[in-house]
XYZ file of C-alpha atoms in Angstrom:
626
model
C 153.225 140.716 40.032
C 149.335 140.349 39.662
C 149.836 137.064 38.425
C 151.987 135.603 41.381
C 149.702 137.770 43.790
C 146.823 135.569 42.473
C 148.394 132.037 42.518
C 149.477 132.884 46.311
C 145.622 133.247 47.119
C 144.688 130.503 45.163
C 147.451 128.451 46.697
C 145.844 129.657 50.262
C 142.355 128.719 49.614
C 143.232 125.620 48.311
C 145.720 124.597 51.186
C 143.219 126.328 54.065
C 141.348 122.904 54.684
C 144.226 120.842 54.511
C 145.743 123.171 57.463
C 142.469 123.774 59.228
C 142.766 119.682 58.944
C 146.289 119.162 60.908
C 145.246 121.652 63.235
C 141.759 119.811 64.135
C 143.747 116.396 64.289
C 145.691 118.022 67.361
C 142.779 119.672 68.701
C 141.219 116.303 68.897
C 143.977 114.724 70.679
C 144.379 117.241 73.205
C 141.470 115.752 75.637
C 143.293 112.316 75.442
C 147.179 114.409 76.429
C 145.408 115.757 78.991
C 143.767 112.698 80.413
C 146.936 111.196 80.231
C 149.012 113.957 81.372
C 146.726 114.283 84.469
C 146.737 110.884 85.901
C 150.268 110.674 85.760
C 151.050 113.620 87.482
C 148.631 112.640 89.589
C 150.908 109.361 90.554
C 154.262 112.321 90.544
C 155.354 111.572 87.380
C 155.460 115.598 86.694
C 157.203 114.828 83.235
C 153.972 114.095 82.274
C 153.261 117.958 82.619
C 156.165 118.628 80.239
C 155.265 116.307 77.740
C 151.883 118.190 77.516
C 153.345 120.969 77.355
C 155.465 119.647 74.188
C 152.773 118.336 72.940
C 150.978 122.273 73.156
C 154.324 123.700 71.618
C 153.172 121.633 68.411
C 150.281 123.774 67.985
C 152.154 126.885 68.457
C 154.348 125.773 66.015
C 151.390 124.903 63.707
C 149.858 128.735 64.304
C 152.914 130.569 63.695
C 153.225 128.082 60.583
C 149.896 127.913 58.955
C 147.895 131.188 60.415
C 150.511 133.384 60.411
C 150.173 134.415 64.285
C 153.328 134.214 66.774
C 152.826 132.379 69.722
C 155.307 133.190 72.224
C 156.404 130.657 75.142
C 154.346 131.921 77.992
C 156.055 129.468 80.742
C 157.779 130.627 83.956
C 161.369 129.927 84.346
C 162.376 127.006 86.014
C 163.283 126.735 89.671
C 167.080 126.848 90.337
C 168.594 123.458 91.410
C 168.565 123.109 95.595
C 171.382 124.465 97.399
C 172.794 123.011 100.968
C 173.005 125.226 103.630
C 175.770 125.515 106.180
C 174.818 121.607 107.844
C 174.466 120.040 104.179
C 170.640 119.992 104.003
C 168.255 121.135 101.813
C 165.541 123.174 103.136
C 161.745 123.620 101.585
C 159.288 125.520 103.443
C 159.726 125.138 107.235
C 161.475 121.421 106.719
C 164.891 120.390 106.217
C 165.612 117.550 104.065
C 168.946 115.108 103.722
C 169.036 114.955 100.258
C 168.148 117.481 97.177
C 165.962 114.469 95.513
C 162.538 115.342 97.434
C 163.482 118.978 97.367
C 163.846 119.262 93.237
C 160.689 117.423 93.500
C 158.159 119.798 95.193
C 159.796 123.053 93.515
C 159.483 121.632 90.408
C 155.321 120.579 91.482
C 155.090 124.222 93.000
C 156.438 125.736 89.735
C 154.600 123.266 87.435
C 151.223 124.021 89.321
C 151.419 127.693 89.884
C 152.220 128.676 86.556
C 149.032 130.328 85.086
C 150.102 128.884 81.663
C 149.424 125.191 82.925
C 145.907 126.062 83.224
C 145.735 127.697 80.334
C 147.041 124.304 78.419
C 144.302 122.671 80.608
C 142.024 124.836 79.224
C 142.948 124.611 75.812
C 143.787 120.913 75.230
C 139.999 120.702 76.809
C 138.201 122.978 74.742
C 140.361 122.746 71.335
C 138.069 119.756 69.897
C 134.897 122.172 70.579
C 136.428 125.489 69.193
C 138.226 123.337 66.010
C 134.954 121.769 65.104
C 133.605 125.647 64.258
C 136.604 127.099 62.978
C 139.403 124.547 61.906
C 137.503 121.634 60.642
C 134.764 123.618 59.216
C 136.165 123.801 55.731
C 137.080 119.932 56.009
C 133.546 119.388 57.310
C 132.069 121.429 53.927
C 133.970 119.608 51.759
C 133.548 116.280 52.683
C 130.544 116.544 53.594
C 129.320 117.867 50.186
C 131.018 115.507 48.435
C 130.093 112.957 50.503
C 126.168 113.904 49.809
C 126.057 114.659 45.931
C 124.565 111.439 45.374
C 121.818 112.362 47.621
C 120.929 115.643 46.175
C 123.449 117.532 43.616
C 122.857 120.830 45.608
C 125.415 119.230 48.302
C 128.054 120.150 45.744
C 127.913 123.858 46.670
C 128.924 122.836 50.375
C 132.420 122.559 48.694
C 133.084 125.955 47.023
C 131.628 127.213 50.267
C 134.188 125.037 52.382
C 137.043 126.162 50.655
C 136.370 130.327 50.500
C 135.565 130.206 54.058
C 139.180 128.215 54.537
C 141.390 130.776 55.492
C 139.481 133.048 57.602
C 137.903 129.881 59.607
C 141.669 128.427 60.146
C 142.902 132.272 61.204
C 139.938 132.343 63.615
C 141.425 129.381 65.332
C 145.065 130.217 65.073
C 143.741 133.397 66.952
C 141.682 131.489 69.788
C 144.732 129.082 70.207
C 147.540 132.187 70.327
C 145.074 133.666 72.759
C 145.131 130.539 75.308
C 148.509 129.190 74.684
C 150.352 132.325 74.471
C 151.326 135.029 77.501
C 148.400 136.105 79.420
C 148.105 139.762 78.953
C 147.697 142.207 81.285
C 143.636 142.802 81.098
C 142.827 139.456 81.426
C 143.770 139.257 84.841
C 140.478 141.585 85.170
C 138.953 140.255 82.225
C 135.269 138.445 82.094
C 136.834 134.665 83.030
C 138.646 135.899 86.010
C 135.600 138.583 87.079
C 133.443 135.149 86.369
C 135.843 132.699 88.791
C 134.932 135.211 91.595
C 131.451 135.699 91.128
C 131.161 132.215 91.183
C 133.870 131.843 93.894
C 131.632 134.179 96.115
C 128.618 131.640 95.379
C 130.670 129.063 96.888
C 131.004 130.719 100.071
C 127.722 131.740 100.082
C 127.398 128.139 101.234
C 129.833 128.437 104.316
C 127.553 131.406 105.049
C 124.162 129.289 104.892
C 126.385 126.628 107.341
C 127.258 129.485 109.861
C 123.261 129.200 110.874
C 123.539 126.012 111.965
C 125.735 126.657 114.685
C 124.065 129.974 115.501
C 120.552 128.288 116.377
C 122.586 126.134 118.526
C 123.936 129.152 120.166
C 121.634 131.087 120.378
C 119.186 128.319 122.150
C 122.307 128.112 124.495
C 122.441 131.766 125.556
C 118.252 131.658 125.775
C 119.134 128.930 128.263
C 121.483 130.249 130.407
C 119.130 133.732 130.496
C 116.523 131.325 132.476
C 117.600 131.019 136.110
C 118.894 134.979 135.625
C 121.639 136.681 134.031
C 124.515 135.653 136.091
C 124.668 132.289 133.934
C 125.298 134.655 130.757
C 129.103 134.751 131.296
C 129.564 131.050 131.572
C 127.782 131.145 127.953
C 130.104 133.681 126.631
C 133.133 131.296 127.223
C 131.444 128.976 124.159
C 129.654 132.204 122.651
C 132.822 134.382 121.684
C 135.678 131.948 120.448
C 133.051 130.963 118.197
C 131.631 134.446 117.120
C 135.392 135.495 116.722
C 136.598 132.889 114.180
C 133.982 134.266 111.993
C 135.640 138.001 111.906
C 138.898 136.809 109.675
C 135.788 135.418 106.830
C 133.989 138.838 108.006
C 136.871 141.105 107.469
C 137.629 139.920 103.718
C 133.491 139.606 102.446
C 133.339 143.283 104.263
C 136.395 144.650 102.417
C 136.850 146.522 106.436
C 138.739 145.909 109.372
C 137.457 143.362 112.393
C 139.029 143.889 115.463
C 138.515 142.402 118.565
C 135.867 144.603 119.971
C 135.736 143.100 123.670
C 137.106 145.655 126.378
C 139.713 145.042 128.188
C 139.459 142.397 131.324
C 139.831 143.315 134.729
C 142.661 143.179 136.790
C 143.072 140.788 139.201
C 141.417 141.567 142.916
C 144.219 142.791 145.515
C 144.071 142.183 148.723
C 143.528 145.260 151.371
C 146.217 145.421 154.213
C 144.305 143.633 156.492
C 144.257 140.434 153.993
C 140.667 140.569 152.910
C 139.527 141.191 149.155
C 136.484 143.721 148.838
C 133.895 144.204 146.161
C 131.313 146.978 147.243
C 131.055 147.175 150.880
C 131.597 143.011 151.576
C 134.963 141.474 152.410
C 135.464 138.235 151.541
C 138.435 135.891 152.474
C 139.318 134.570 149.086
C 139.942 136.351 145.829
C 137.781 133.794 144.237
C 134.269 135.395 144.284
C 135.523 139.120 143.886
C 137.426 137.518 140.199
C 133.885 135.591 139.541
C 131.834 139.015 140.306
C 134.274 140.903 138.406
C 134.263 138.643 135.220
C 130.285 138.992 135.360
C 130.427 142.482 135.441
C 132.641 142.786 132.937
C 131.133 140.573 130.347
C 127.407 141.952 131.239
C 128.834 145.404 130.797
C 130.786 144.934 127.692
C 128.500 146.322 124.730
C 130.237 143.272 122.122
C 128.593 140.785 124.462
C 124.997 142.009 123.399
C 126.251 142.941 119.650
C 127.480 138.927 119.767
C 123.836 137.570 120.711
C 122.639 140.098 118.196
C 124.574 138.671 115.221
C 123.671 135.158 116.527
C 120.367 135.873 116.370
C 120.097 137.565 112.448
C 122.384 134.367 111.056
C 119.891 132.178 111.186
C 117.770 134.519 109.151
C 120.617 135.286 106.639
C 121.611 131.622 106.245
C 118.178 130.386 104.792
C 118.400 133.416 102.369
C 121.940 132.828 101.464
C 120.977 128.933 100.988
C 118.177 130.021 98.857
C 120.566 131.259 96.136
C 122.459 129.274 96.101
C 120.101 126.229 95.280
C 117.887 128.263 92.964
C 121.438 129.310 90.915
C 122.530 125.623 91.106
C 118.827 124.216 90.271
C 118.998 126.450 87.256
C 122.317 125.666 86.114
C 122.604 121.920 86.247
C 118.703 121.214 85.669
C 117.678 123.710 83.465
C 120.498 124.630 81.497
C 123.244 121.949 81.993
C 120.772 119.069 80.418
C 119.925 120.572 76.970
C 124.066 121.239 76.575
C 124.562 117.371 76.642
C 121.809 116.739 74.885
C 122.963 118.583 71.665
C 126.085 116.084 70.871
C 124.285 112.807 72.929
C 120.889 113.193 71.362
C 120.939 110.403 68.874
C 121.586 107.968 71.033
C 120.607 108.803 74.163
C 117.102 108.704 75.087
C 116.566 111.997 77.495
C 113.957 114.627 78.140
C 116.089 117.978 78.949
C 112.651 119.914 79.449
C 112.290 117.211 82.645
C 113.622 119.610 85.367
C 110.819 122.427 84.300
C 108.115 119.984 83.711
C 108.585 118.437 87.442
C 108.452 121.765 88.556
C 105.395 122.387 86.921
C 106.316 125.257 84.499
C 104.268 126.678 81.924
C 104.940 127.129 78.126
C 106.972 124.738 75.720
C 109.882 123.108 77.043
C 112.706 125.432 76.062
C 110.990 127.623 78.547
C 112.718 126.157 80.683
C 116.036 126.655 79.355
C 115.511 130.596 78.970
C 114.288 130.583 83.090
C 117.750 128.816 83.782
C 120.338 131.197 82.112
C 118.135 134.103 83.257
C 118.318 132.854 87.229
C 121.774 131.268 86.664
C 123.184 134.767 85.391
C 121.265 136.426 88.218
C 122.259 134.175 90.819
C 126.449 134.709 89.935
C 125.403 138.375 89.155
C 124.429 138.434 92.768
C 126.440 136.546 95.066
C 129.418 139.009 95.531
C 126.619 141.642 96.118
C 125.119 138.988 98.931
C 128.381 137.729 100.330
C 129.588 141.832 100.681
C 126.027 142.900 102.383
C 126.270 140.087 104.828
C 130.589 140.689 105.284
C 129.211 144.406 106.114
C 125.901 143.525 108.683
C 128.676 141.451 110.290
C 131.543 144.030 110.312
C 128.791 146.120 111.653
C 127.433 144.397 114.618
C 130.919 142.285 115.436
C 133.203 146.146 115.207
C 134.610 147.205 118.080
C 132.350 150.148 119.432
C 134.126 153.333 119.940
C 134.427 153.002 123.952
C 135.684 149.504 123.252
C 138.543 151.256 120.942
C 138.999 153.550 123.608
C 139.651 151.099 126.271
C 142.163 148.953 124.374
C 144.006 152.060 122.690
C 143.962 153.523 126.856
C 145.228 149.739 127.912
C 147.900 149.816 125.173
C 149.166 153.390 126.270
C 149.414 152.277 129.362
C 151.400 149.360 129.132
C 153.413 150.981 126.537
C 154.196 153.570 129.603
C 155.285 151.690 131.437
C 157.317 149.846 129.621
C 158.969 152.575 128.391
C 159.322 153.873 132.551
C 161.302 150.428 133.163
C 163.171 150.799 130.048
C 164.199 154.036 130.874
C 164.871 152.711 134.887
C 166.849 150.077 133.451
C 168.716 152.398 131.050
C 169.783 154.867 133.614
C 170.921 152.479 135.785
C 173.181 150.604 133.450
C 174.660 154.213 132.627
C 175.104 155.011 136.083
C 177.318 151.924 136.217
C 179.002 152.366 133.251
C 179.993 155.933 134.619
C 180.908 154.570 138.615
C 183.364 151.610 137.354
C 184.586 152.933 133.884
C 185.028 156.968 133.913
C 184.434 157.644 137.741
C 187.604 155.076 138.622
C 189.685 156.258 135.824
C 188.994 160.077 137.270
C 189.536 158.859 140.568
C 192.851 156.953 139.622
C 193.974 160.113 137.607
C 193.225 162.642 141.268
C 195.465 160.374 143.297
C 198.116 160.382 140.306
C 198.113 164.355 140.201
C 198.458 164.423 144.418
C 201.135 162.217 143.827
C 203.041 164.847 141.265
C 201.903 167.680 143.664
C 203.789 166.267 146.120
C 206.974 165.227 144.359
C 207.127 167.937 142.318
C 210.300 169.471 144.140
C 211.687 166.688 145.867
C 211.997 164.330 142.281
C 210.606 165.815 139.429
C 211.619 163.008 137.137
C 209.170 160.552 138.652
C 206.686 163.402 139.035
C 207.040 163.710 135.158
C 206.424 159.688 134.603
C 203.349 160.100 136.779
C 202.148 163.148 134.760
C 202.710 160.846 131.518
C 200.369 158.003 133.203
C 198.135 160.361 134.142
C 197.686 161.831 130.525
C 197.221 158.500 129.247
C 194.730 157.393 131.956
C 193.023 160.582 130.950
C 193.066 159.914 127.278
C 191.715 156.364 127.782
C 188.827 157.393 130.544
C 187.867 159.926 127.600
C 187.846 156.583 125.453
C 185.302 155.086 127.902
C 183.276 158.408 128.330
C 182.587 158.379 124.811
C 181.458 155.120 124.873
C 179.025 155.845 127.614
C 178.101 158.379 125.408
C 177.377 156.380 122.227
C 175.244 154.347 123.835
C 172.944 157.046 125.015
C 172.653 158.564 121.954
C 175.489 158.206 119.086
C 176.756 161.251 117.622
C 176.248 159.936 114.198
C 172.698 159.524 114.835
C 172.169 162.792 116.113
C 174.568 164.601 113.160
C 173.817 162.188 110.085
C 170.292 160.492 110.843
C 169.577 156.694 110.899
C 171.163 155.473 107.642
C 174.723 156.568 108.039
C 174.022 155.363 111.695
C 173.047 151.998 110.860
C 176.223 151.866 108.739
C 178.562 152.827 110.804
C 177.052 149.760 113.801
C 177.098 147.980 110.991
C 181.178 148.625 110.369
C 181.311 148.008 114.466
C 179.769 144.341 114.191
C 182.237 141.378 114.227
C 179.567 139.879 111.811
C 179.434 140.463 107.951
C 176.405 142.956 107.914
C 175.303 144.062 104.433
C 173.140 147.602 104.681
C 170.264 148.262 102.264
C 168.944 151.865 102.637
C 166.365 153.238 100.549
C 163.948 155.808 101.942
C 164.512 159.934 101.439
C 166.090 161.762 104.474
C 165.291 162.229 108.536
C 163.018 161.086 110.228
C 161.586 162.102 113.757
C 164.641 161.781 116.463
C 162.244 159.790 118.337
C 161.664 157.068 116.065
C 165.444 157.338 115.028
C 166.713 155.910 118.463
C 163.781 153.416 118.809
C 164.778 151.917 115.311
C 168.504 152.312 115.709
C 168.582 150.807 118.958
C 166.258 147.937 118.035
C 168.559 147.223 115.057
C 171.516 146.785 117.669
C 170.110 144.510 119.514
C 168.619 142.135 117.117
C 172.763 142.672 115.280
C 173.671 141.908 119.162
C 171.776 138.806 119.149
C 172.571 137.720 115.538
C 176.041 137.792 116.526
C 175.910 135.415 119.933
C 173.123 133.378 119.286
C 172.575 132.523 115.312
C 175.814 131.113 114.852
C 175.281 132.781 111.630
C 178.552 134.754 110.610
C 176.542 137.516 107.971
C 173.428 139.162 107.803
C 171.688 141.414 105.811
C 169.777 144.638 107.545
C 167.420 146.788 105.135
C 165.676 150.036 105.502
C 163.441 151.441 103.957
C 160.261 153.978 103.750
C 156.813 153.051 102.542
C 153.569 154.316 102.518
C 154.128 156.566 105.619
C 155.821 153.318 107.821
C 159.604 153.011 108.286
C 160.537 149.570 107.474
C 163.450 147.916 109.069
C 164.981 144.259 108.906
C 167.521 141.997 109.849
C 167.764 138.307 108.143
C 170.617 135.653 109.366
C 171.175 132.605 107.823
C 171.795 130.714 111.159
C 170.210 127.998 113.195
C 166.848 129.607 113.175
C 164.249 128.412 115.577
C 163.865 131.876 117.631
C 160.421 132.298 119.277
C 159.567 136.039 120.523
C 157.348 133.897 123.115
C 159.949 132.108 124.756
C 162.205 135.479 125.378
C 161.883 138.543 126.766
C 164.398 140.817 124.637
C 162.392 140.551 121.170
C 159.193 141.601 123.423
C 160.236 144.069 125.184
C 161.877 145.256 121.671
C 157.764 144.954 120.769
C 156.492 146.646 123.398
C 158.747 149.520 123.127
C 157.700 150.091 119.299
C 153.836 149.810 120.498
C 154.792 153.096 121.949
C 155.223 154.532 118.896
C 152.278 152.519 117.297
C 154.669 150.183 115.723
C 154.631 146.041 115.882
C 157.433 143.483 114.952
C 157.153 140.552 113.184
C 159.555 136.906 113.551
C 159.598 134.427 110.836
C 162.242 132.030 111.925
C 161.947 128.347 111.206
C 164.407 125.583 112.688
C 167.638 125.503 110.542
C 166.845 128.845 109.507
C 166.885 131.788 107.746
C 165.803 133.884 110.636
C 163.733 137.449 109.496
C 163.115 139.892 112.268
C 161.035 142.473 110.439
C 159.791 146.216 112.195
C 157.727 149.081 111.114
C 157.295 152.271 112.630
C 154.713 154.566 111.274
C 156.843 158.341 110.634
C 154.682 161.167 108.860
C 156.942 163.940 109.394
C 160.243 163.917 107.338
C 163.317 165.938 106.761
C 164.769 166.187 103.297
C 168.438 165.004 103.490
């Protein structure tokens, strides 16, 4: 047993440069697969991916093989083969296509591209020469190299014992590397140093967008200085340029801030009515024309609005933030690619190439020996991608600061959005009552009617032919039994039993049952919910089933409810024509202005050809265990 133990390690030492060998011949081929690979996917030839990919599975094979380390196959599953819809085409995003060819074709780039493991072939078939020359090749490298220089000096000989104890634990130190690229990414390194690295240097990148913004703000801000010279009442005309461009900064503000941006600007006036007499007034004139009471209205409101002075504020501190933001960013790249980027080249390129890496400090004038300067780069290199989230987040927060709505701004819109919430819910509730008074005067009222004059009729041939007073009593039991049918229609549509008795799920199933379309019902969320927010949903629901059934063309859909994070989610998909555009009618926005009520919104995502996916949430904090 000792015996055998020992020839096995033998065996490995002597075997560990051969294998650290192989493994360094793919390693050194991977740069050329990837050059390869690359410009013919970059012509769509995508099987060019999968051959690299093939050509990566080698050297998992090799690892599990030679360094005893499974590699598992870390790729995605492939995309399912198109399917037509009901019209025979093949849909992809918001186009439709006549044929599956294209279609394959971009699902199969999407899945090729988006699959973390493609980079992380990239990365290896990059780096593998680099990382093999260390660790794979370095027992080749001993050996050869010692035997290659015993007839300079006999002391080379020793490179070779060396070379071949260090075999084994220099071709495991690859096999590790390469199981660590090649195989599934695990769950820390999603938060690990590369990816923490990618945004630190990500948020020096847009760094640069934020030394741009100043640009635009001097130009601004010389504007608005302009329009202040012949008075104030110029400032207005300024703020038509001044706040489409302040507000496409808030989306960039919002995410650097980590905080919400709204649109701070209160609410705009009304439009000027005329008095009875025909004439508009604004103070104690009267004036003819609306036009001059809108233009003296629009001033005051702009002049009055706080997030018009806030705006010329935050015009006036970017051009002070820019420089500083441009500052780090050239003294991390200075640092990086002339102080630090030169003397990594120069290491491999130095024999032949004819280059002074210390050039970069020396122009600057820097003191000390030359790799001075390569100790100042790292140092401001590190400091300037230690930094730039920390820069990027202070300026996302002076913004969100200075470009937040102020709290009588919030106060304004939340008062505007109340009110127009009233009163749509006043015409809804107009509108309602007078479809159920109509309901009730030609459905129940003329079957009660009908049913009076049938009785008078049996009253008054009760004793003169009670056989036809009995047929008339029959009618009249059936026309009662049927008006009864109507009245509980009526009823249903004010408020359905079900609703009331079992809450919105069973509700929802049971209009779903009702529909002449195929409705499938997903429910998932605990009990009751507020009776309030029970009828808004329900009702919503059978409207948008309403329209799914006369307009999609679609003969299923699939509704889903459920609760999340305090908001009641509800939605119905179709797989019908599609192209439905809230803007265009006036049922999905009164639908929307009817949730605002209860502080809820509804979304449309329906592209021509379809699917259609009318989404709603409804906040609900108070439930009722079912």
């Amino acid at each position: 047993m000792d015996g055998s133990t020992t020839d096995r390690g033998l065996t490995a030492y002597a075997s560990a440069w051969l294998r650290g060998a192989a493994l360094g011949a793919l390693a050194l081929l991977g740069p050329v697969v990837l050059l390869l690979s690359s410009a013919a996917a970059t012509f769509g030839h995508l099987s060019a991916i999968s051959a690299s990919r093939a050509f990566t599975s080698l050297t998992r094979q090799g690892v599990r093989r030679w360094c005893g380390i499974p590699v598992p196959t870390p790729y995605r599953e492939p995309p399912e083969p198109p399917r037509p819809n009901a019209r025979g085409q093949y849909r992809y995003g918001n186009r439709l296509h006549d044929s599956p060819g294209l279609v394959a074709w971009q699902r199969r780039l999407a899945w090729l591209s988006g699959d973390p493991a493609t980079n992380r072939d990239s990365a290896f078939l990059l780096g593998g020469p680099f990382v093999a020359a260390v660790t794979a090749l370095l027992p080749v490298e001993l050996v050869v190299g010692g035997v290659t220089l015993a007839w300079v000096t006999p002391w080379a000989l020793l490179a070779v014992p060396a070379g071949i104890a260090c075999g084994p634990a220099a071709v495991r130190l690859y096999g590790r590397w390469a199981a660590r690229l090649l195989g599934p990414a695990p769950e820390r390194t999603r938060a690990g140093v590369v990816r923490a690295l990618g945004r630190r240097v990500a948020a020096l990148a847009e760094l640069v967008l934020v030394a741009l913004f100043a640009v635009p703000a001097v130009v601004l801000t010389a504007l608005v200085a302009l329009s202040l010279v012949p008075g104030a009442w110029v400032l207005p005309l300024a703020q038509r340029v001044v706040r489409p461009a302040v507000s496409a900064q808030r989306p960039l503000i919002a995410r650097w801030s980590g905080r919400e941006v709204a649109d701070p600007y209160l609410p705009p006036p009304e439009p000027p009515r005329p008095r009875r007499d025909g004439l508009y007034q604004l103070g104690r004139t009267l004036f003819d024309s609306p036009t001059p009471v809108a233009r003296a209205q629009r001033h005051q409101w702009v002049l009055r609005d706080p997030a018009t002075w806030r705006d010329l504020v935050w015009l006036a501190v970017q051009p002070v933030l820019g420089p500083l933001a441009a500052l780090l960013v050239a003294a991390t790249g200075y640092a990086a690619f002339g102080l630090v980027w030169p003397w990594l080249w120069l290491v491999p390129t130095r024999w032949w190439l004819d280059y002074d890496p210390a050039f970069a400090w020396t122009a600057l004038g820097g003191p000390g020996p030359p790799w001075w300067g390569l100790v100042a780069g790292v140092v401001v290199t590190a400091a300037g991608i230690a930094l730039a989230p920390l820069a990027l987040r202070g300026y996302g927060l002076a913004g969100a600061a200075l470009l937040s709505p102020t709290g009588a701004a919030s106060l304004a819109r939340r008062v505007r959005q109340l009110s127009d919430s009233r009163d749509d819910a006043n015409r809804v509730q107009v509108a309602e009552l007078r479809r159920i008074e109509q309901d009730l005067h030609d459905g129940v009222q003329a079957g009660l009617v009908a049913i009076g004059m049938q009785l008078d009729a049996v009253e008054a041939l009760v004793d003169t032919a009670p056989g036809k007073a009995k047929e008339l009593v029959a009618d009249a039991r059936r026309r009662l039994a049927g008006t009864l049918v109507d009245l509980r229609a009526v009823v249903r549509t004010i408020h359905p039993p079900v609703l009331a008795e079992r809450g919105l799920a069973d509700a929802v199933r049971a209009l779903a049952l009702d529909s002449p379309l195929e409705v499938e019902v997903s429910v998932d969320f605990p009990g009751r919910v507020e009776s309030a927010v029970e009828s808004a949903v329900y009702f919503a629901l059978r409207e948008l089933l309403t329209n799914v059934a006369k307009h999609s063309g679609a003969r299923a859909a699939q509704v889903e409810l459920r609760f999340d994070g305090g908001w009641l989610h509800a939605s119905v998909r179709d797989e019908g024509r599609g192209g439905v555009d809230p803007v265009r009618g006036t049922g999905l926005r009164g639908m929307r202005r009817r949730l605002g009520a209860f502080d809820g919104d509804l979304s449309v995502d329906s592209p021509p050809g379809g699917p259609t996916l009318v989404a709603l949430r409804v906040p609900c904090e108070s439930w009722e265990d079912g």
